[in-house]
Amino acid sequence: MTSEYRHTPVLLAECLEQLELKTQHTFLDCTLGFAGHSFEAAKRLGPEGLLLGIDQDEVALAAAAERLASIPEGERPAVELLRGNFGDMDELLVAARVPGVDAILFDLGVSSVQIDTASRGFSFKENGPLDMRMDPGTQTLTAAEIVNTYNAADLTRIIRGFSDEKWASRIADFIVRAREQAPIESSEALVDVIKAAIPASARRAGGHPAKRTFQALRIEVNSELTVLRRGLDAAVRWLNPGGRLAVISYHSLEDRIVKDTFASLANRCTCPPDLPVCMCGREPVLDIITRKPVLPSPEEVARNPRARSAKLRVARKR
């Protein structure tokens, strides 16, 4: 396996502890990648368990299959890898004839593989085409199309709404002006426009000036927040009673969706708060296991800086 597809799983020990995997369990990794989490999970499932993995990237699926196959046959669970988006979980699991799942993991955001591959266009540090599609084989909308065709108001909405960028309006205006001279087609060209838009005094703090804008474009290209809501709803439906759902998020928008979804399903009563007895009959679906998110240790962040913003939330189905 090339170093390009090596990936350090975030909060690995914490995920395994919280998922409470046992032999004969069915485990679903909704963001399989290079099977960083699944490789260790498989060892806990044993030969009578079932490991399911979902990923949009054919190369990642092949890499994961190779890695999982390295587990000795007598210790390895049955493995079924599904190509697709976890937002389409219902269709994928129906096609796989899965009756139910005992533990589900989402590790959100962009994988190290995608970030480090310049041709995918996710990185603001490496020059490449403005693409940012998680699944180039089926998706048509690219970051280049957004940057070169959306009007200033829509660009402002996306950049501010998906990244809380203070200079969103100014960045949008600079993009519109720059593309009048020539299309903005590379990550390097977009970074230059963003740097020009943000005053020098503001660029000296808060990390790379293009980080927030690139995050916002990636979310828009892949409809990430809509897909996340759909995936979480499906995951709860597929969990067996007592099954656990673990989600690692990397920015506040994702974490808020996870937190709100868990809270709404843990307290489904819609009766007025002053009503002494519940009349709606809506029973809770989940128990929240982590009242506060689990964070990576300083040691993990030192080993893997990309873990710095990770937050793990866990719930159990009733």
mmCIF file of C-alpha atoms in Angstrom, residues 127-309:
data_model
loop_
_atom_site.group_PDB
_atom_site.id
_atom_site.type_symbol
_atom_site.label_atom_id
_atom_site.label_comp_id
_atom_site.label_asym_id
_atom_site.label_seq_id
_atom_site.Cartn_x
_atom_site.Cartn_y
_atom_site.Cartn_z
ATOM 1 C CA ASN A 127 -1.953 23.734 -6.117
ATOM 2 C CA GLY A 128 -4.496 21.749 -8.103
ATOM 3 C CA PRO A 129 -7.745 22.094 -10.058
ATOM 4 C CA LEU A 130 -10.693 23.534 -8.133
ATOM 5 C CA ASP A 131 -12.644 20.292 -7.889
ATOM 6 C CA MET A 132 -13.463 19.205 -4.283
ATOM 7 C CA ARG A 133 -15.905 16.456 -5.288
ATOM 8 C CA MET A 134 -15.961 13.492 -2.917
ATOM 9 C CA ASP A 135 -17.181 11.296 -5.792
ATOM 10 C CA PRO A 136 -15.951 12.651 -9.128
ATOM 11 C CA GLY A 137 -17.495 9.688 -10.918
ATOM 12 C CA THR A 138 -21.087 10.726 -10.217
ATOM 13 C CA GLN A 139 -20.999 14.360 -9.052
ATOM 14 C CA THR A 140 -21.026 17.167 -11.595
ATOM 15 C CA LEU A 141 -20.866 20.350 -9.489
ATOM 16 C CA THR A 142 -17.278 21.456 -8.784
ATOM 17 C CA ALA A 143 -15.763 24.233 -6.710
ATOM 18 C CA ALA A 144 -14.626 25.875 -9.951
ATOM 19 C CA GLU A 145 -18.219 26.112 -11.173
ATOM 20 C CA ILE A 146 -19.327 27.701 -7.904
ATOM 21 C CA VAL A 147 -16.468 30.191 -7.862
ATOM 22 C CA ASN A 148 -16.946 31.192 -11.494
ATOM 23 C CA THR A 149 -20.755 31.246 -11.812
ATOM 24 C CA TYR A 150 -22.394 32.019 -8.441
ATOM 25 C CA ASN A 151 -23.240 35.676 -7.905
ATOM 26 C CA ALA A 152 -21.695 37.690 -5.096
ATOM 27 C CA ALA A 153 -24.720 37.291 -2.806
ATOM 28 C CA ASP A 154 -24.714 33.492 -3.111
ATOM 29 C CA LEU A 155 -20.961 33.312 -2.624
ATOM 30 C CA THR A 156 -21.276 35.443 0.502
ATOM 31 C CA ARG A 157 -24.082 33.226 1.819
ATOM 32 C CA ILE A 158 -22.043 30.061 1.299
ATOM 33 C CA ILE A 159 -18.756 31.362 2.676
ATOM 34 C CA ARG A 160 -20.312 33.005 5.723
ATOM 35 C CA GLY A 161 -22.928 30.325 6.383
ATOM 36 C CA PHE A 162 -20.640 27.308 6.030
ATOM 37 C CA SER A 163 -17.525 28.697 7.672
ATOM 38 C CA ASP A 164 -18.417 31.807 9.687
ATOM 39 C CA GLU A 165 -15.809 33.715 7.684
ATOM 40 C CA LYS A 166 -15.733 37.331 8.888
ATOM 41 C CA TRP A 167 -14.612 38.607 5.486
ATOM 42 C CA ALA A 168 -17.120 36.597 3.429
ATOM 43 C CA SER A 169 -18.676 39.556 1.609
ATOM 44 C CA ARG A 170 -15.306 41.044 0.733
ATOM 45 C CA ILE A 171 -13.970 37.680 -0.476
ATOM 46 C CA ALA A 172 -17.054 37.209 -2.653
ATOM 47 C CA ASP A 173 -16.610 40.650 -4.201
ATOM 48 C CA PHE A 174 -12.945 39.992 -4.927
ATOM 49 C CA ILE A 175 -13.799 36.644 -6.541
ATOM 50 C CA VAL A 176 -16.368 38.244 -8.840
ATOM 51 C CA ARG A 177 -13.917 40.961 -9.865
ATOM 52 C CA ALA A 178 -11.047 38.514 -10.425
ATOM 53 C CA ARG A 179 -13.065 36.159 -12.611
ATOM 54 C CA GLU A 180 -14.039 39.054 -14.886
ATOM 55 C CA GLN A 181 -10.385 39.128 -15.929
ATOM 56 C CA ALA A 182 -9.942 35.337 -16.213
ATOM 57 C CA PRO A 183 -11.651 32.209 -14.838
ATOM 58 C CA ILE A 184 -10.405 31.084 -11.425
ATOM 59 C CA GLU A 185 -9.556 27.455 -12.116
ATOM 60 C CA SER A 186 -6.861 26.434 -9.623
ATOM 61 C CA SER A 187 -6.608 26.344 -5.852
ATOM 62 C CA GLU A 188 -3.524 28.557 -6.034
ATOM 63 C CA ALA A 189 -5.413 31.219 -8.002
ATOM 64 C CA LEU A 190 -8.273 31.177 -5.499
ATOM 65 C CA VAL A 191 -5.888 31.420 -2.547
ATOM 66 C CA ASP A 192 -4.320 34.509 -4.126
ATOM 67 C CA VAL A 193 -7.744 36.143 -4.476
ATOM 68 C CA ILE A 194 -8.648 35.336 -0.868
ATOM 69 C CA LYS A 195 -5.342 36.710 0.424
ATOM 70 C CA ALA A 196 -5.925 39.905 -1.525
ATOM 71 C CA ALA A 197 -9.422 40.237 -0.067
ATOM 72 C CA ILE A 198 -8.439 39.835 3.587
ATOM 73 C CA PRO A 199 -6.538 42.792 5.081
ATOM 74 C CA ALA A 200 -2.918 42.044 5.976
ATOM 75 C CA SER A 201 -3.525 42.698 9.666
ATOM 76 C CA ALA A 202 -6.270 40.035 9.720
ATOM 77 C CA ARG A 203 -4.108 37.510 7.858
ATOM 78 C CA ARG A 204 -1.495 37.467 10.604
ATOM 79 C CA ALA A 205 -3.692 35.496 13.014
ATOM 80 C CA GLY A 206 -6.135 32.594 12.865
ATOM 81 C CA GLY A 207 -4.304 30.192 10.584
ATOM 82 C CA HIS A 208 -4.280 30.096 6.783
ATOM 83 C CA PRO A 209 -6.532 32.854 5.357
ATOM 84 C CA ALA A 210 -8.106 30.472 2.797
ATOM 85 C CA LYS A 211 -8.998 27.716 5.247
ATOM 86 C CA ARG A 212 -12.568 28.836 5.940
ATOM 87 C CA THR A 213 -13.466 29.605 2.331
ATOM 88 C CA PHE A 214 -12.166 26.231 1.130
ATOM 89 C CA GLN A 215 -14.203 24.505 3.855
ATOM 90 C CA ALA A 216 -17.340 26.365 2.781
ATOM 91 C CA LEU A 217 -16.870 25.481 -0.886
ATOM 92 C CA ARG A 218 -16.283 21.814 -0.053
ATOM 93 C CA ILE A 219 -19.480 21.682 1.989
ATOM 94 C CA GLU A 220 -21.466 23.292 -0.837
ATOM 95 C CA VAL A 221 -20.000 21.022 -3.531
ATOM 96 C CA ASN A 222 -20.848 17.860 -1.600
ATOM 97 C CA SER A 223 -24.069 19.021 0.145
ATOM 98 C CA GLU A 224 -22.377 17.771 3.292
ATOM 99 C CA LEU A 225 -24.798 19.105 5.891
ATOM 100 C CA THR A 226 -27.888 17.824 4.075
ATOM 101 C CA VAL A 227 -26.230 14.436 3.576
ATOM 102 C CA LEU A 228 -25.238 14.314 7.255
ATOM 103 C CA ARG A 229 -28.797 14.896 8.448
ATOM 104 C CA ARG A 230 -30.074 12.197 6.087
ATOM 105 C CA GLY A 231 -27.345 9.788 7.141
ATOM 106 C CA LEU A 232 -27.961 10.267 10.857
ATOM 107 C CA ASP A 233 -31.700 9.700 10.454
ATOM 108 C CA ALA A 234 -31.049 6.495 8.510
ATOM 109 C CA ALA A 235 -28.457 5.290 11.017
ATOM 110 C CA VAL A 236 -30.937 5.539 13.876
ATOM 111 C CA ARG A 237 -33.477 3.539 11.883
ATOM 112 C CA TRP A 238 -30.982 0.748 11.141
ATOM 113 C CA LEU A 239 -29.641 0.397 14.678
ATOM 114 C CA ASN A 240 -30.814 -2.607 16.628
ATOM 115 C CA PRO A 241 -32.168 -1.944 20.139
ATOM 116 C CA GLY A 242 -29.199 -1.245 22.390
ATOM 117 C CA GLY A 243 -27.028 -0.436 19.368
ATOM 118 C CA ARG A 244 -24.613 2.480 19.525
ATOM 119 C CA LEU A 245 -24.057 5.391 17.154
ATOM 120 C CA ALA A 246 -20.736 7.280 17.300
ATOM 121 C CA VAL A 247 -19.998 10.437 15.299
ATOM 122 C CA ILE A 248 -16.691 12.294 15.014
ATOM 123 C CA SER A 249 -17.116 15.844 13.714
ATOM 124 C CA TYR A 250 -14.500 18.465 12.886
ATOM 125 C CA HIS A 251 -16.297 21.797 12.765
ATOM 126 C CA SER A 252 -19.115 23.488 14.635
ATOM 127 C CA LEU A 253 -21.743 23.089 11.902
ATOM 128 C CA GLU A 254 -21.371 19.289 11.874
ATOM 129 C CA ASP A 255 -21.207 19.076 15.656
ATOM 130 C CA ARG A 256 -24.360 21.175 16.059
ATOM 131 C CA ILE A 257 -26.300 18.895 13.699
ATOM 132 C CA VAL A 258 -25.148 15.796 15.599
ATOM 133 C CA LYS A 259 -25.900 17.353 18.977
ATOM 134 C CA ASP A 260 -29.344 18.584 17.918
ATOM 135 C CA THR A 261 -30.254 15.259 16.255
ATOM 136 C CA PHE A 262 -29.318 13.310 19.365
ATOM 137 C CA ALA A 263 -31.189 15.750 21.615
ATOM 138 C CA SER A 264 -34.352 15.689 19.509
ATOM 139 C CA LEU A 265 -34.458 11.883 19.484
ATOM 140 C CA ALA A 266 -33.667 11.613 23.180
ATOM 141 C CA ASN A 267 -36.544 13.901 24.113
ATOM 142 C CA ARG A 268 -39.311 13.589 21.512
ATOM 143 C CA CYS A 269 -42.175 14.907 23.632
ATOM 144 C CA THR A 270 -43.845 17.850 21.911
ATOM 145 C CA CYS A 271 -46.272 18.742 24.719
ATOM 146 C CA PRO A 272 -46.195 22.279 26.151
ATOM 147 C CA PRO A 273 -43.662 22.480 29.001
ATOM 148 C CA ASP A 274 -46.337 23.500 31.508
ATOM 149 C CA LEU A 275 -48.399 20.346 30.848
ATOM 150 C CA PRO A 276 -47.996 18.098 33.934
ATOM 151 C CA VAL A 277 -48.421 14.826 31.976
ATOM 152 C CA CYS A 278 -47.227 13.938 28.488
ATOM 153 C CA MET A 279 -50.175 13.669 26.096
ATOM 154 C CA CYS A 280 -48.378 13.362 22.746
ATOM 155 C CA GLY A 281 -47.139 9.833 23.370
ATOM 156 C CA ARG A 282 -43.874 10.392 21.504
ATOM 157 C CA GLU A 283 -41.334 8.119 23.180
ATOM 158 C CA PRO A 284 -37.570 8.798 23.209
ATOM 159 C CA VAL A 285 -35.601 6.834 20.624
ATOM 160 C CA LEU A 286 -32.063 7.445 21.879
ATOM 161 C CA ASP A 287 -30.167 7.719 25.134
ATOM 162 C CA ILE A 288 -27.267 10.154 24.945
ATOM 163 C CA ILE A 289 -24.088 8.513 26.239
ATOM 164 C CA THR A 290 -21.749 11.518 25.953
ATOM 165 C CA ARG A 291 -23.345 14.590 27.518
ATOM 166 C CA LYS A 292 -20.212 16.481 26.528
ATOM 167 C CA PRO A 293 -18.178 15.553 23.451
ATOM 168 C CA VAL A 294 -15.098 13.389 23.869
ATOM 169 C CA LEU A 295 -11.991 15.303 22.776
ATOM 170 C CA PRO A 296 -8.576 14.044 21.685
ATOM 171 C CA SER A 297 -5.832 14.037 24.271
ATOM 172 C CA PRO A 298 -2.907 16.474 23.998
ATOM 173 C CA GLU A 299 -0.733 13.473 23.165
ATOM 174 C CA GLU A 300 -2.936 12.513 20.214
ATOM 175 C CA VAL A 301 -2.991 16.074 18.896
ATOM 176 C CA ALA A 302 0.810 16.176 19.115
ATOM 177 C CA ARG A 303 1.009 12.936 17.104
ATOM 178 C CA ASN A 304 -1.735 13.886 14.653
ATOM 179 C CA PRO A 305 -2.451 17.643 14.366
ATOM 180 C CA ARG A 306 -5.535 16.964 12.223
ATOM 181 C CA ALA A 307 -7.219 15.549 15.332
ATOM 182 C CA ARG A 308 -7.159 18.940 17.036
ATOM 183 C CA SER A 309 -10.732 19.948 16.190
#
